[in-house]
PDB file of C-alpha atoms in Angstrom:
ATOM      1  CA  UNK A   1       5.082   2.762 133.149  1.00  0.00           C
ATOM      2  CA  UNK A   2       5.035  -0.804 134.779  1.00  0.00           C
ATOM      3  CA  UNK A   3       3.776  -1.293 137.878  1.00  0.00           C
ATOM      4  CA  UNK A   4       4.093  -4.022 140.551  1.00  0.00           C
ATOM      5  CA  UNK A   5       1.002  -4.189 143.186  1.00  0.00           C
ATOM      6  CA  UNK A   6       2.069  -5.359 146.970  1.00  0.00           C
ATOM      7  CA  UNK A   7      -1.181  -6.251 148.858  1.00  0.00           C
ATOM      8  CA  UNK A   8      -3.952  -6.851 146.617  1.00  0.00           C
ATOM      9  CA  UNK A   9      -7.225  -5.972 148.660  1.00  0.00           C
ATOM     10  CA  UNK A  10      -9.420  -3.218 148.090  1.00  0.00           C
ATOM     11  CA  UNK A  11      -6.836  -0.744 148.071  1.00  0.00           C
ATOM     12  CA  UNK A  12      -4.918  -2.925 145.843  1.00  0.00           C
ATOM     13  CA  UNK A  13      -7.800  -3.339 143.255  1.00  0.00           C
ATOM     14  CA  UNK A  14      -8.393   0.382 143.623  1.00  0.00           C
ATOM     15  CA  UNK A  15      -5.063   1.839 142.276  1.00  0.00           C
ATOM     16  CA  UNK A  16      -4.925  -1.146 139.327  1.00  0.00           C
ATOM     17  CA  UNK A  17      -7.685  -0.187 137.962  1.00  0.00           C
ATOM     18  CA  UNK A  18      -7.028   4.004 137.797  1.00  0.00           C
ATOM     19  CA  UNK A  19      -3.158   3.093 137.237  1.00  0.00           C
ATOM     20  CA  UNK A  20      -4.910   0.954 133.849  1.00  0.00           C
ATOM     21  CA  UNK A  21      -7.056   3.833 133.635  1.00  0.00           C
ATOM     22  CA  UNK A  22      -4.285   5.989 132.860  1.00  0.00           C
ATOM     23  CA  UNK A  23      -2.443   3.868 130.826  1.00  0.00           C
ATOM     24  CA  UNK A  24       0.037   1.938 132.920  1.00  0.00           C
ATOM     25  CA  UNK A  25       1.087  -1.662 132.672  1.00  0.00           C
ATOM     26  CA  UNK A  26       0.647  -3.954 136.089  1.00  0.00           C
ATOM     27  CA  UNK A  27       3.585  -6.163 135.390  1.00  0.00           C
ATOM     28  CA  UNK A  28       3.242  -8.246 138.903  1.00  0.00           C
ATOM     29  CA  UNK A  29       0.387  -8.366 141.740  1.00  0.00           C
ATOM     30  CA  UNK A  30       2.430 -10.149 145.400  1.00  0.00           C
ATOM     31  CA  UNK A  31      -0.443 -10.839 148.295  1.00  0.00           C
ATOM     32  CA  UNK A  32       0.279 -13.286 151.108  1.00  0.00           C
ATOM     33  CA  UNK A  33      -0.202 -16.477 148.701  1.00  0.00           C
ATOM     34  CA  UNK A  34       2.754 -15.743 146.382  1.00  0.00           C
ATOM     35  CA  UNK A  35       5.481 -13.753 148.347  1.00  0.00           C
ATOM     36  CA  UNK A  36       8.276 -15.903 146.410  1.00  0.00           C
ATOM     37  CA  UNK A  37       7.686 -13.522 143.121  1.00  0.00           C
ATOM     38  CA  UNK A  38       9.750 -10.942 144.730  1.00  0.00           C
ATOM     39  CA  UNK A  39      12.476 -12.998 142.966  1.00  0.00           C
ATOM     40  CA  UNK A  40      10.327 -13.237 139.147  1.00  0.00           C
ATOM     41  CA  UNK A  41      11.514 -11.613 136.578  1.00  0.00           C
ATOM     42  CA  UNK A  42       8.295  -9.716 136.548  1.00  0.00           C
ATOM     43  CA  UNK A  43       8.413  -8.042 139.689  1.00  0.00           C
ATOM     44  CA  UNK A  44      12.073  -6.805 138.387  1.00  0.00           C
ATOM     45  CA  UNK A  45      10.685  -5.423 135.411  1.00  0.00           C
ATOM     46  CA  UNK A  46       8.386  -2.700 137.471  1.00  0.00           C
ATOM     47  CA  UNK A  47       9.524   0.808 137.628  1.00  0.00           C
ATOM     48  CA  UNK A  48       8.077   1.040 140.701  1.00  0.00           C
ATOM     49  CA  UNK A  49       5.809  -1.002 143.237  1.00  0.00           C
ATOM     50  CA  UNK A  50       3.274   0.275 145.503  1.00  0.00           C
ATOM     51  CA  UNK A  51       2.577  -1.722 148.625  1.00  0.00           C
ATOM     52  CA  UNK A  52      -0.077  -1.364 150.424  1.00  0.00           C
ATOM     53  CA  UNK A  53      -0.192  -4.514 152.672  1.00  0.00           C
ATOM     54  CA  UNK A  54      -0.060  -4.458 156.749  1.00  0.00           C
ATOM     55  CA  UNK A  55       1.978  -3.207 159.449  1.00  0.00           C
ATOM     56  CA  UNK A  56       3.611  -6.725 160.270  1.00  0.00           C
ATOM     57  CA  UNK A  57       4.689  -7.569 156.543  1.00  0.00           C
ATOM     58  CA  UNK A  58       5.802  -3.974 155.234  1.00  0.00           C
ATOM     59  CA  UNK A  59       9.236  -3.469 156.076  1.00  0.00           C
ATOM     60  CA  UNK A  60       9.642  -7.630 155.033  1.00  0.00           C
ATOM     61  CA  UNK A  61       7.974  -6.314 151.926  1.00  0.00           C
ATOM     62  CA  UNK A  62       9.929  -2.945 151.817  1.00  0.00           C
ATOM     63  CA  UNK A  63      13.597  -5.118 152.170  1.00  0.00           C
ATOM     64  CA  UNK A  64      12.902  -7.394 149.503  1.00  0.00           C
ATOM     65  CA  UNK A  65      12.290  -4.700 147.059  1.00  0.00           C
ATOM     66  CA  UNK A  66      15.404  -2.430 147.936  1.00  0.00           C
ATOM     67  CA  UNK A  67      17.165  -6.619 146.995  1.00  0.00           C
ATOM     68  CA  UNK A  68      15.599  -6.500 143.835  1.00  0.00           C
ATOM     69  CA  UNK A  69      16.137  -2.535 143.376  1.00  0.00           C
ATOM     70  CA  UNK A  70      12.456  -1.482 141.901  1.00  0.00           C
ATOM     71  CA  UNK A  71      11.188   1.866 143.530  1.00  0.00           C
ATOM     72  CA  UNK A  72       8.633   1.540 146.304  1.00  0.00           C
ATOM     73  CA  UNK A  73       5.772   3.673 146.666  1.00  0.00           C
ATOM     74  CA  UNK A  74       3.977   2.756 150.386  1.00  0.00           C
ATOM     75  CA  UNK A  75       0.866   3.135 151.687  1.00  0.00           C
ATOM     76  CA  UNK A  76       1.040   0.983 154.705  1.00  0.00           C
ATOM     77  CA  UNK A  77       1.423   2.867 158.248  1.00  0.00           C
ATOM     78  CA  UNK A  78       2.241   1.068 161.636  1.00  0.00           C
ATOM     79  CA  UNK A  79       5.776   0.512 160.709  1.00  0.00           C
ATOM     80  CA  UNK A  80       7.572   3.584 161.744  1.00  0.00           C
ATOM     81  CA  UNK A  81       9.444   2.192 164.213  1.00  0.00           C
ATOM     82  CA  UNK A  82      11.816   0.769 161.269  1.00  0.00           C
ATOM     83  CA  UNK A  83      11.669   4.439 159.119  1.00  0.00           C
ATOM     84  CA  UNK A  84      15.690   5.124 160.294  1.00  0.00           C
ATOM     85  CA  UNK A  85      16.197   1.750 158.697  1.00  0.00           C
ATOM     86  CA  UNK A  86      14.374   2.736 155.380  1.00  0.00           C
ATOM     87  CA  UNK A  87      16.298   6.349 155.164  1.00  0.00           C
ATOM     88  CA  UNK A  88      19.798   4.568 155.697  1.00  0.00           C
ATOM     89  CA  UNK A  89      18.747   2.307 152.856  1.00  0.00           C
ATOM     90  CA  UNK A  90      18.071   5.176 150.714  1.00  0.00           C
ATOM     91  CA  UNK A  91      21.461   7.105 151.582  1.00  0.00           C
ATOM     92  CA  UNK A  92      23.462   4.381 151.933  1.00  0.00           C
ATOM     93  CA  UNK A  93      22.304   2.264 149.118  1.00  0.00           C
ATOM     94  CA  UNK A  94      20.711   4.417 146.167  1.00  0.00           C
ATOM     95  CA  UNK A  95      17.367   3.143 147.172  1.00  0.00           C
ATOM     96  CA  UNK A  96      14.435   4.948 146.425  1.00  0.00           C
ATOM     97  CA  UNK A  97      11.328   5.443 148.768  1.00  0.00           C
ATOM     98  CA  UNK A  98       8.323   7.268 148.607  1.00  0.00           C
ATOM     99  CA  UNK A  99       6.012   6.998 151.900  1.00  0.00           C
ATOM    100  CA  UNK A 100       3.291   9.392 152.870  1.00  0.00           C
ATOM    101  CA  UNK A 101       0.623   8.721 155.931  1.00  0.00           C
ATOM    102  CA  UNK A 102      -2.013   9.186 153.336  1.00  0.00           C
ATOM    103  CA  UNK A 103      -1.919   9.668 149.703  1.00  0.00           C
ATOM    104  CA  UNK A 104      -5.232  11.748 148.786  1.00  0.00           C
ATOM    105  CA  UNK A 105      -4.620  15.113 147.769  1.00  0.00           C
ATOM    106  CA  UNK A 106      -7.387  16.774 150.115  1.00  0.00           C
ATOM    107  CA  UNK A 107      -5.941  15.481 152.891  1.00  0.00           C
ATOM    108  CA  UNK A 108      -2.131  16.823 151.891  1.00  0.00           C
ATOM    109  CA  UNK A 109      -4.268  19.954 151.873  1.00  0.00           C
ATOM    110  CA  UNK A 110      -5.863  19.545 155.413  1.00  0.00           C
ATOM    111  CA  UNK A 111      -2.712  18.693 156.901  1.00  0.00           C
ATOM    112  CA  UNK A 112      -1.059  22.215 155.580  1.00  0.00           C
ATOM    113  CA  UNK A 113      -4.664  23.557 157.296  1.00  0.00           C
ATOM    114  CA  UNK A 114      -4.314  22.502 160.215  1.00  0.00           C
ATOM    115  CA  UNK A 115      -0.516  23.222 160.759  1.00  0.00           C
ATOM    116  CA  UNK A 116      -1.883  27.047 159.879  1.00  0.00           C
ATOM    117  CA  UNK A 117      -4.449  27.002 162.464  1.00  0.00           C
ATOM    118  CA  UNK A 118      -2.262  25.485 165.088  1.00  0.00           C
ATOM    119  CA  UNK A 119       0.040  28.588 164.717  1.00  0.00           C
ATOM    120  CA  UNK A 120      -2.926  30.864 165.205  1.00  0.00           C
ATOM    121  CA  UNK A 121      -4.572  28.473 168.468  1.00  0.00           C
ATOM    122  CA  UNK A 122      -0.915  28.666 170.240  1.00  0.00           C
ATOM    123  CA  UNK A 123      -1.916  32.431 171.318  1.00  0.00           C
ATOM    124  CA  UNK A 124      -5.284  31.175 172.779  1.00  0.00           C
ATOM    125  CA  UNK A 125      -4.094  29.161 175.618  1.00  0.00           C
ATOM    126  CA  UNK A 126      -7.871  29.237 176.598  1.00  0.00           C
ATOM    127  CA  UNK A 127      -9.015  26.657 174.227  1.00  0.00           C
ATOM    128  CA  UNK A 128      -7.731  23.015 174.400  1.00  0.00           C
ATOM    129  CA  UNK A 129      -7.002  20.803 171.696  1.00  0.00           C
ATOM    130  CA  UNK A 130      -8.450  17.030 170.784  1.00  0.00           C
ATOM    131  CA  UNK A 131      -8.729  14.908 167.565  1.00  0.00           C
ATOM    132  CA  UNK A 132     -10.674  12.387 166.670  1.00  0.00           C
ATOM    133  CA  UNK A 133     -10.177   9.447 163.995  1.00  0.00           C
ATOM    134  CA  UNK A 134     -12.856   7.086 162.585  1.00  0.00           C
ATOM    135  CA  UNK A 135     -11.860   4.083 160.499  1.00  0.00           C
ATOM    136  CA  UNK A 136     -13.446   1.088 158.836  1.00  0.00           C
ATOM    137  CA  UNK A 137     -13.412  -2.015 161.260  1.00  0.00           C
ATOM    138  CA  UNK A 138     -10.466  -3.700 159.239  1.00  0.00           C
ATOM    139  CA  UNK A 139      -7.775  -1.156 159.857  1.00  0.00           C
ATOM    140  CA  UNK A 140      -5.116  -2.660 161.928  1.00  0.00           C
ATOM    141  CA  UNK A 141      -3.075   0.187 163.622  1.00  0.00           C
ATOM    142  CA  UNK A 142      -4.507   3.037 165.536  1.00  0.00           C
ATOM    143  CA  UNK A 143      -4.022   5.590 165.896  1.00  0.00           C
ATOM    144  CA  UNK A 144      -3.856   6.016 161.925  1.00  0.00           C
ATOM    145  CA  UNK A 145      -0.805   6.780 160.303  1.00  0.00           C
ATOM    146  CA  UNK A 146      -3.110  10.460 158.904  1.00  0.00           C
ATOM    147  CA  UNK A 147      -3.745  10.723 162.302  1.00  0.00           C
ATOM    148  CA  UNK A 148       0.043  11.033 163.661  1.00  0.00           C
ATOM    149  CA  UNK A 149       0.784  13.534 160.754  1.00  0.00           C
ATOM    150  CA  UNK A 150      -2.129  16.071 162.285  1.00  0.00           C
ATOM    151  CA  UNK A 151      -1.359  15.287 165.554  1.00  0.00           C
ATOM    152  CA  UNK A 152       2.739  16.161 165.193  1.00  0.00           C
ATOM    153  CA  UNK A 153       1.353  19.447 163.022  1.00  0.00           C
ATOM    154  CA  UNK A 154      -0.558  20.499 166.441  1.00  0.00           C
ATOM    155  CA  UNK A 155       2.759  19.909 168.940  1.00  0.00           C
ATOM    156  CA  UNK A 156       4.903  21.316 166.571  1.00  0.00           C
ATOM    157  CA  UNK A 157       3.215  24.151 166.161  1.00  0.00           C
ATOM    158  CA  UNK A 158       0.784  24.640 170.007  1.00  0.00           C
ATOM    159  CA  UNK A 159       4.002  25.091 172.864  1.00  0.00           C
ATOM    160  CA  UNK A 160       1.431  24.166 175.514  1.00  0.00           C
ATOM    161  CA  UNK A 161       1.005  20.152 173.735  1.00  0.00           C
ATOM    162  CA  UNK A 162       4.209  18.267 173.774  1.00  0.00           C
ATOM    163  CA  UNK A 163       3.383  14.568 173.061  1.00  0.00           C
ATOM    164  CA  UNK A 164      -0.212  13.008 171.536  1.00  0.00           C
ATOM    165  CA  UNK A 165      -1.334  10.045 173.464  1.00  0.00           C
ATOM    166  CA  UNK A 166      -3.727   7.493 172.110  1.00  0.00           C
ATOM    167  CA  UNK A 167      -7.572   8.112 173.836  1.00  0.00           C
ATOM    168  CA  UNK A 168      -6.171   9.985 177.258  1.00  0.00           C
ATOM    169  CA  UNK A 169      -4.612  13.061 178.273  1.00  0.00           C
ATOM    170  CA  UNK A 170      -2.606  11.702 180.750  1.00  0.00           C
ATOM    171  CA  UNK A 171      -0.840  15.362 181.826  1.00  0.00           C
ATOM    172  CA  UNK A 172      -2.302  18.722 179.989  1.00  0.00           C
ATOM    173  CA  UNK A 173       0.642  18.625 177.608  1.00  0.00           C
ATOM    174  CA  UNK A 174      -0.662  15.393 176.095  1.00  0.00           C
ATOM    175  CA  UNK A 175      -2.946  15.544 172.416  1.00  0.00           C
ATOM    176  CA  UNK A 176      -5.876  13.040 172.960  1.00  0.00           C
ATOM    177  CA  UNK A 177      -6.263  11.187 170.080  1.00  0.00           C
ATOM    178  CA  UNK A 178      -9.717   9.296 170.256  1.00  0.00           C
ATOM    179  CA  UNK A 179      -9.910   6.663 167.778  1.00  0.00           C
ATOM    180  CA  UNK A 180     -13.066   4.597 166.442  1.00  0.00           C
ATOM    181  CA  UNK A 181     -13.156   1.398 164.184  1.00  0.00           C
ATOM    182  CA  UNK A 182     -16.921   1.105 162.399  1.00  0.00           C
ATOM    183  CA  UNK A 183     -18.438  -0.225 159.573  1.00  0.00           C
ATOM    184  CA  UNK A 184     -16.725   0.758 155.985  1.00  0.00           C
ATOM    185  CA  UNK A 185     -15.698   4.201 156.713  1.00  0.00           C
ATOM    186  CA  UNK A 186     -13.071   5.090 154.717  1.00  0.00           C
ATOM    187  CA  UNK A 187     -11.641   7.581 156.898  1.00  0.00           C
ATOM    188  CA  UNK A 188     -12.689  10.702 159.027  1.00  0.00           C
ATOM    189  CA  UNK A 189     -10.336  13.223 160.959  1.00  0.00           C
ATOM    190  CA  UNK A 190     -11.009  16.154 163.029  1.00  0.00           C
ATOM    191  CA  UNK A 191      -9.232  18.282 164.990  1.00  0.00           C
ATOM    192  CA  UNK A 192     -11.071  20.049 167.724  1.00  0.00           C
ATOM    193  CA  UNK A 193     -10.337  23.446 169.938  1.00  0.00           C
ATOM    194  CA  UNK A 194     -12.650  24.128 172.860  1.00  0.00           C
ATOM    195  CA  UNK A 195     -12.975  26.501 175.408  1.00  0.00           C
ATOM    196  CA  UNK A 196     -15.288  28.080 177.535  1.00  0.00           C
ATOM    197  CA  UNK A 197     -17.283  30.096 175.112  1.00  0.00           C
ATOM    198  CA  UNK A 198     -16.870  28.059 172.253  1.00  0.00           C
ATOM    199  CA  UNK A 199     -15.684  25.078 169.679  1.00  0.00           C
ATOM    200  CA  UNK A 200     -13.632  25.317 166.554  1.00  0.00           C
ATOM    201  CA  UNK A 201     -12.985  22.546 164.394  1.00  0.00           C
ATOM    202  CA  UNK A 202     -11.845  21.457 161.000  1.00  0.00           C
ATOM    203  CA  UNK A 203     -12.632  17.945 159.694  1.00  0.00           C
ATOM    204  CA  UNK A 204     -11.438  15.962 156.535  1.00  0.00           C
ATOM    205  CA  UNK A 205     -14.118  13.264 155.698  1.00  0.00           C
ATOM    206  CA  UNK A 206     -12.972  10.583 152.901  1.00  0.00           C
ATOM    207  CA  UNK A 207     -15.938   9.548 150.647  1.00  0.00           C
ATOM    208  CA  UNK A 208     -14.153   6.677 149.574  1.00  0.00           C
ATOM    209  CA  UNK A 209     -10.361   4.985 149.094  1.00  0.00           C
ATOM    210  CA  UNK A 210     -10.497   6.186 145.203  1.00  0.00           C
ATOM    211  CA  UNK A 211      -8.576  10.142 146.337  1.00  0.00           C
ATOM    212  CA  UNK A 212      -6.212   7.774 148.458  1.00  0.00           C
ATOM    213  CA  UNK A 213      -5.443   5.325 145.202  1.00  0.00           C
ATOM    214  CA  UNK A 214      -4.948   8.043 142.695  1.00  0.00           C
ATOM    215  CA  UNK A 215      -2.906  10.098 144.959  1.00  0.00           C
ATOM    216  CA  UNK A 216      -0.695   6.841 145.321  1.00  0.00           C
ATOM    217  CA  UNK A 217      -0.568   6.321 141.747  1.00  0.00           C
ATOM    218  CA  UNK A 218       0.346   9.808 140.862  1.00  0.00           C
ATOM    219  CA  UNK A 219       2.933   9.580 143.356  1.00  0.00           C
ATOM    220  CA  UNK A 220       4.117   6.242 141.443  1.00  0.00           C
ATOM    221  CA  UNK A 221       4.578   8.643 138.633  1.00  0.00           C
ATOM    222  CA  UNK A 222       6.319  11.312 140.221  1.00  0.00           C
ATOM    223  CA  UNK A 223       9.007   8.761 141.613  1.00  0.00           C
ATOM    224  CA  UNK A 224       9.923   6.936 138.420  1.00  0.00           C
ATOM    225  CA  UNK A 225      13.235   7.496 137.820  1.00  0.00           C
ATOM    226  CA  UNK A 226      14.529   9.166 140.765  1.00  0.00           C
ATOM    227  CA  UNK A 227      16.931   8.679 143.902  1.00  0.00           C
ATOM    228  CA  UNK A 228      16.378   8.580 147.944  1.00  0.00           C
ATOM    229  CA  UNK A 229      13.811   9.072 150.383  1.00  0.00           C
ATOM    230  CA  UNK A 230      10.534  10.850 149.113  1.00  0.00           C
ATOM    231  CA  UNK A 231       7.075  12.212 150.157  1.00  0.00           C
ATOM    232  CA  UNK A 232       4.732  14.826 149.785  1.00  0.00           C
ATOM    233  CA  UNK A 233       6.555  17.435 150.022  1.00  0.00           C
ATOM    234  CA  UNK A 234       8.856  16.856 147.116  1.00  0.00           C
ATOM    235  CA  UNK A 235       5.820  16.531 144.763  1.00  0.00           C
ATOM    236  CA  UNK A 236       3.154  18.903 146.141  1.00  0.00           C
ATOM    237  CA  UNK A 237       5.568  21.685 146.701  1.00  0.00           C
ATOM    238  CA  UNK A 238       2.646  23.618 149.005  1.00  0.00           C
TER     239      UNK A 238
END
């Protein structure tokens, strides 16, 4: 399969070398220094691209691939505020689009986990609910686009928690999300239920971005070929 690479920084290097690994061509690499080879010849040859770039230049980077018609696969979050815009594109104008808050299998897995134990918490109004996200210093949006995902999995699920709200609880309906920046972390994500008499928690802890860049470039693999808007769902099938 050829691939095109949007963003080339350690996420970037990541997923070229396990989508070499297993035996796929990288065809074009766009970071900020060459954004006029969404036009090349190259980058029109790609089955599909995965971006992973940052929340001011995705949905720049997203538009100029539905022009040139190659699949996107994307990793960047703190852009959702221009999803509807992405969808349309799909229905309206065969466009296809893969996006997922986070691409590493465990954490597809934790999310499914902690939708589950959100049903059961919803009967224990005793215990409130918190999460907490830890990130390497050179993530740009927070809270994290993983984090978002767990925390809509809670409200939809907990009656008494009706909106998340980023480090207070401003009413006892709100999700705290606390969220810390530090070091190289990859990424860390916890969900925590305390009352009185006692905590329960379940926590995902990333050992590094090589679970994120597989998942992406499995999920490259899965979208070759196909039509409209796509995520985790489709290809996990939990």
């Amino acid at each position: 399969m050829n691939i095109a690479l949007i963003g080339y920084g350690k996420m970037g290097h990541e997923i070229e070398k396990i989508a070499v690994s297993r035996g796929h061509n990288i065809v074009s690499v766009i970071d900020v220094n060459n954004t006029d080879d969404f036009g090349s010849s190259a980058f029109k040859s790609a089955d599909v691209a995965i971006e992973f770039s940052t929340p001011d230049s995705a949905i720049d980077n997203y538009r100029k691939c539905f022009a040139a018609h190659v699949p996107v696969v994307a990793g960047t979050t703190g852009w959702l505020e221009h999803m509807d815009e992405v969808k349309k594109a799909c229905s309206e104008g065969v466009q296809t689009f893969f996006y997922a808050s986070n691409y590493s299998l465990g954490v597809n897995i934790f999310f499914v986990l902690n939708k589950y134990l959100a049903r059961i918490m919803n009967n224990y109004p005793d215990y409130d609910v918190k999460m907490e996200e830890i990130h390497h210093i050179h993530k740009l949006d927070a809270p994290s686009g993983t984090a978002i995902t767990l925390a809509e999995g809670v409200i939809e699920n907990i009656s008494r928690k009706e909106r998340w709200n980023l480090e207070v609880e401003e009413k006892q309906s709100d999700l705290a999300i606390h969220c810390i920046r530090e070091g190289e972390v990859p990424g860390i994500h916890e969900i925590i239920y305390e009352s009185d008499a006692d905590i329960i928690s379940i926590k995902h802890d990333a050992k590094s971005r090589k679970g994120f860049a597989l998942g992406a470039v499995i999920a490259a693999e899965f979208t070759k070929g196909k039509k409209g808007f796509l995520g985790m769902d489709d290809m996990l099938k939990f």
